[in-house]
């Protein structure tokens, strides 16, 4: 019953149902495992604005899970999820910008996104602070300041303040 209900809602464009059904196909829960179908469902949900689905796709492409590994696609999906406010992706895309993994290396954009991720609350700040401090130490004062300025601008535009 649940599969039929999710399938009907997913076919009707419900992004949450697409994501949930995608997980079911990915993990073979109540359906035969079908990773291709899972990816299609995650893509539909992500394109409709589901941040968790975009993050899932980022992870799948970064590590080649059921898809061909692609840093460029991983970065694109993480960035989409980051823009939608998903903190795991905000940090993941900061790392990709910092390393130049799938995107042009941009330490200022890296600083922007890790600052945004840390603004998600004390749990997030504690979780990533040690990694951020190590990376920030390698940036110039101007790069750090510009990254924080961009983060503040992004947060202001998205109704969030640190």
PDB file of C-alpha atoms in Angstrom, residues 1-2 23-24 44 49 51 62 68 70 76 82 85 92-93 95 98 114 117-118 125 146 157 159:
ATOM      1  CA  UNK A   1       0.000   0.000   0.000  1.00  0.00           C
ATOM      2  CA  UNK A   2       2.709   2.485   0.932  1.00  0.00           C
ATOM      3  CA  UNK A  23      15.310   5.693  -0.940  1.00  0.00           C
ATOM      4  CA  UNK A  24      13.073   2.639  -1.161  1.00  0.00           C
ATOM      5  CA  UNK A  44      13.107  14.881 -10.080  1.00  0.00           C
ATOM      6  CA  UNK A  49      13.636  22.000  -4.756  1.00  0.00           C
ATOM      7  CA  UNK A  51      17.449  19.789  -0.703  1.00  0.00           C
ATOM      8  CA  UNK A  62      31.142  12.174  -5.377  1.00  0.00           C
ATOM      9  CA  UNK A  68      29.538   7.055 -12.636  1.00  0.00           C
ATOM     10  CA  UNK A  70      31.807  12.733 -11.230  1.00  0.00           C
ATOM     11  CA  UNK A  76      26.686  20.916  -8.840  1.00  0.00           C
ATOM     12  CA  UNK A  82      23.577  24.353  -0.279  1.00  0.00           C
ATOM     13  CA  UNK A  85      19.867  25.686   2.926  1.00  0.00           C
ATOM     14  CA  UNK A  92      30.647  19.686   1.334  1.00  0.00           C
ATOM     15  CA  UNK A  93      30.643  22.362  -1.365  1.00  0.00           C
ATOM     16  CA  UNK A  95      35.478  21.593   0.701  1.00  0.00           C
ATOM     17  CA  UNK A  98      38.702  24.752  -1.277  1.00  0.00           C
ATOM     18  CA  UNK A 114      31.777  26.972   5.488  1.00  0.00           C
ATOM     19  CA  UNK A 117      27.298  26.009   7.274  1.00  0.00           C
ATOM     20  CA  UNK A 118      28.571  27.059  10.702  1.00  0.00           C
ATOM     21  CA  UNK A 125      29.688  25.014  14.352  1.00  0.00           C
ATOM     22  CA  UNK A 146      35.612  38.449   1.728  1.00  0.00           C
ATOM     23  CA  UNK A 157      19.166  37.207   1.509  1.00  0.00           C
ATOM     24  CA  UNK A 159      16.410  35.150   6.112  1.00  0.00           C
TER      25      UNK A 159
END
